[in-house]
Amino acid sequence: MKILIINGPNLNLLGKREPSIYGSSSFEEYLNSLKSIFPKITLDYFQSNHEGEIIDEIHKADGNYNGVVLNAAAYTHTSVAIADSIAAVSVPVVEVHISNIHKRETFRQKSFIAPYCVGSISGFGLDSYRLAIFSLESRSLK
Ligand code: DQA
């Protein structure tokens, strides 16, 4: 099984960025622990601060991965284009957020991408990614 994790803008700064909200671990550190939790799953990782690059990656994932774990970060709340890209592909996409977006500012409570994802996981810190991978794995066994 192959899963692609896509992180959107500012998530390259995890560990340094607002640690009281997003924690003090970098994503690269956390990715190593994810790989040891899921030794049988190939986990690839892509991060970009650019909307079009994220869209290109979602297109490329179709047919090449069994699932995508997407933290579109701020684009979650603004991007019709990313929402359309998820609707356009058949690879299942799970929406992930480190923080609980429903407990935060009103502008973060709207997700443009949620209606096109198989599900959304929000508020479990970095563990949200593990839960998303687990859900894609369980889905593939059905
Ligand atoms: C985030 C929540 C978004 O509102 C924010 O813009 C992010 C990170 C999260 O993982 O909690 O950059 O997606």
Short mmCIF file of C-alpha atoms and ligand atoms in Angstrom, two decimals:
data_model
loop_
_atom_site.label_atom_id
_atom_site.label_comp_id
_atom_site.label_asym_id
_atom_site.label_seq_id
_atom_site.Cartn_x
_atom_site.Cartn_y
_atom_site.Cartn_z
CA MET A 1 0.00 0.00 0.00
CA LYS A 2 1.24 3.48 -0.91
CA ILE A 3 0.10 6.66 0.78
CA LEU A 4 1.10 10.21 -0.06
CA ILE A 5 1.10 12.83 2.69
CA ILE A 6 0.71 16.38 1.39
CA ASN A 7 1.30 19.35 3.65
CA GLY A 8 0.35 22.86 2.58
CA PRO A 9 1.63 26.33 3.40
CA ASN A 10 3.68 27.08 6.50
CA LEU A 11 3.76 23.44 7.56
CA ASN A 12 7.46 23.38 6.61
CA LEU A 13 7.85 25.44 9.80
CA LEU A 14 6.35 22.80 12.12
CA GLY A 15 8.33 22.68 15.34
CA LYS A 16 9.11 26.42 15.16
CA ARG A 17 5.73 27.79 14.15
CA GLU A 18 3.31 28.64 17.01
CA PRO A 19 4.38 25.60 19.05
CA SER A 20 1.53 26.10 21.54
CA ILE A 21 -0.88 25.24 18.68
CA TYR A 22 1.17 22.99 16.40
CA GLY A 23 3.66 21.36 18.78
CA SER A 24 7.44 21.35 18.89
CA SER A 25 8.28 18.46 16.55
CA SER A 26 9.27 19.01 12.93
CA PHE A 27 7.27 17.02 10.39
CA GLU A 28 10.41 15.18 9.26
CA GLU A 29 10.95 13.88 12.82
CA TYR A 30 7.34 12.82 13.08
CA LEU A 31 7.45 11.16 9.64
CA ASN A 32 10.18 8.81 10.89
CA SER A 33 7.94 7.65 13.72
CA LEU A 34 5.00 7.22 11.31
CA LYS A 35 7.19 5.02 9.12
CA SER A 36 8.01 2.80 12.08
CA ILE A 37 4.32 2.58 13.09
CA PHE A 38 3.34 1.53 9.53
CA PRO A 39 6.31 -0.55 8.30
CA LYS A 40 4.25 -2.21 5.56
CA ILE A 41 3.00 1.05 4.04
CA THR A 42 5.11 3.14 1.71
CA LEU A 43 4.72 6.68 2.99
CA ASP A 44 5.80 9.47 0.65
CA TYR A 45 5.80 13.10 1.69
CA PHE A 46 5.35 16.35 -0.21
CA GLN A 47 5.16 19.88 1.19
CA SER A 48 4.53 23.09 -0.68
CA ASN A 49 3.62 26.68 0.07
CA HIS A 50 2.10 27.01 -3.42
CA GLU A 51 -1.48 26.16 -4.31
CA GLY A 52 -0.79 25.02 -7.90
CA GLU A 53 1.96 22.66 -6.76
CA ILE A 54 -0.43 21.01 -4.32
CA ILE A 55 -2.98 20.59 -7.11
CA ASP A 56 -0.34 19.07 -9.42
CA GLU A 57 0.59 16.59 -6.67
CA ILE A 58 -3.04 15.56 -6.13
CA HIS A 59 -3.39 14.94 -9.89
CA LYS A 60 -0.17 12.89 -9.95
CA ALA A 61 -1.30 10.82 -6.96
CA ASP A 62 -4.31 9.52 -8.88
CA GLY A 63 -3.51 5.98 -10.03
CA ASN A 64 -0.14 6.01 -8.25
CA TYR A 65 -1.22 5.92 -4.59
CA ASN A 66 -3.90 4.09 -2.62
CA GLY A 67 -4.67 7.22 -0.64
CA VAL A 68 -3.69 10.79 0.10
CA VAL A 69 -3.49 12.41 3.55
CA LEU A 70 -3.90 16.13 2.94
CA ASN A 71 -3.30 18.98 5.34
CA ALA A 72 -4.08 21.86 3.00
CA ALA A 73 -3.41 24.27 5.92
CA ALA A 74 -4.77 27.77 5.19
CA TYR A 75 -5.84 26.72 1.67
CA THR A 76 -8.47 24.54 3.37
CA HIS A 77 -10.43 27.69 4.07
CA THR A 78 -9.93 29.45 0.73
CA SER A 79 -9.23 27.11 -2.16
CA VAL A 80 -11.97 26.15 -4.59
CA ALA A 81 -9.15 25.00 -6.90
CA ILE A 82 -7.83 22.40 -4.42
CA ALA A 83 -11.40 21.28 -3.69
CA ASP A 84 -11.97 20.83 -7.45
CA SER A 85 -8.73 18.85 -7.80
CA ILE A 86 -9.90 16.38 -5.12
CA ALA A 87 -13.27 16.07 -6.85
CA ALA A 88 -11.48 15.40 -10.15
CA VAL A 89 -9.48 12.36 -9.00
CA SER A 90 -10.52 8.94 -7.76
CA VAL A 91 -7.73 8.42 -5.20
CA PRO A 92 -9.30 8.72 -1.70
CA VAL A 93 -8.21 11.87 0.14
CA VAL A 94 -8.42 12.27 3.94
CA GLU A 95 -8.44 15.84 5.26
CA VAL A 96 -6.19 16.35 8.27
CA HIS A 97 -5.58 19.20 10.71
CA ILE A 98 -3.24 19.29 13.67
CA SER A 99 -5.41 21.76 15.58
CA ASN A 100 -9.16 21.48 16.03
CA ILE A 101 -10.27 23.95 13.35
CA HIS A 102 -13.81 23.98 14.81
CA LYS A 103 -12.52 25.41 18.10
CA ARG A 104 -10.61 28.25 16.44
CA GLU A 105 -11.42 31.49 14.56
CA THR A 106 -14.65 31.44 12.53
CA PHE A 107 -12.74 31.69 9.23
CA ARG A 108 -11.03 28.37 10.02
CA GLN A 109 -14.30 26.58 10.66
CA LYS A 110 -15.17 26.46 6.95
CA SER A 111 -13.44 23.79 4.87
CA PHE A 112 -13.79 24.01 1.09
CA ILE A 113 -12.20 20.58 0.71
CA ALA A 114 -14.21 18.55 3.27
CA PRO A 115 -17.14 17.72 0.94
CA TYR A 116 -14.75 16.02 -1.51
CA CYS A 117 -12.72 14.06 1.04
CA VAL A 118 -13.59 10.60 2.37
CA GLY A 119 -13.38 12.05 5.89
CA SER A 120 -11.79 14.71 8.06
CA ILE A 121 -9.60 14.39 11.15
CA SER A 122 -8.90 17.50 13.18
CA GLY A 123 -7.55 18.33 16.60
CA PHE A 124 -5.36 15.40 17.61
CA GLY A 125 -2.04 17.14 17.11
CA LEU A 126 0.37 15.29 14.81
CA ASP A 127 -1.48 12.11 15.76
CA SER A 128 -4.17 13.26 13.28
CA TYR A 129 -1.88 11.96 10.51
CA ARG A 130 -1.57 8.51 12.12
CA LEU A 131 -5.36 8.32 12.45
CA ALA A 132 -5.76 9.29 8.80
CA ILE A 133 -3.31 6.61 7.63
CA PHE A 134 -5.06 4.07 9.85
CA SER A 135 -8.41 5.00 8.29
CA LEU A 136 -7.05 4.61 4.74
CA GLU A 137 -5.51 1.25 5.67
CA SER A 138 -8.79 0.00 7.20
CA ARG A 139 -10.73 1.24 4.17
CA SER A 140 -8.45 -0.67 1.80
CA LEU A 141 -9.07 -3.92 3.73
CA LYS A 142 -12.87 -3.72 3.29
C1 DQA B 1 -4.05 23.69 10.10
C2 DQA B 1 -5.19 24.64 10.49
C3 DQA B 1 -5.31 25.78 9.49
O1 DQA B 1 -6.37 26.65 9.85
C4 DQA B 1 -4.02 26.58 9.46
O2 DQA B 1 -4.10 27.59 8.47
C5 DQA B 1 -2.82 25.74 9.26
C6 DQA B 1 -2.73 24.44 9.94
C7 DQA B 1 -3.83 22.59 11.15
O3 DQA B 1 -3.17 21.61 10.82
O4 DQA B 1 -4.29 22.71 12.29
O5 DQA B 1 -1.84 26.16 8.67
O6 DQA B 1 -4.39 23.06 8.88
#
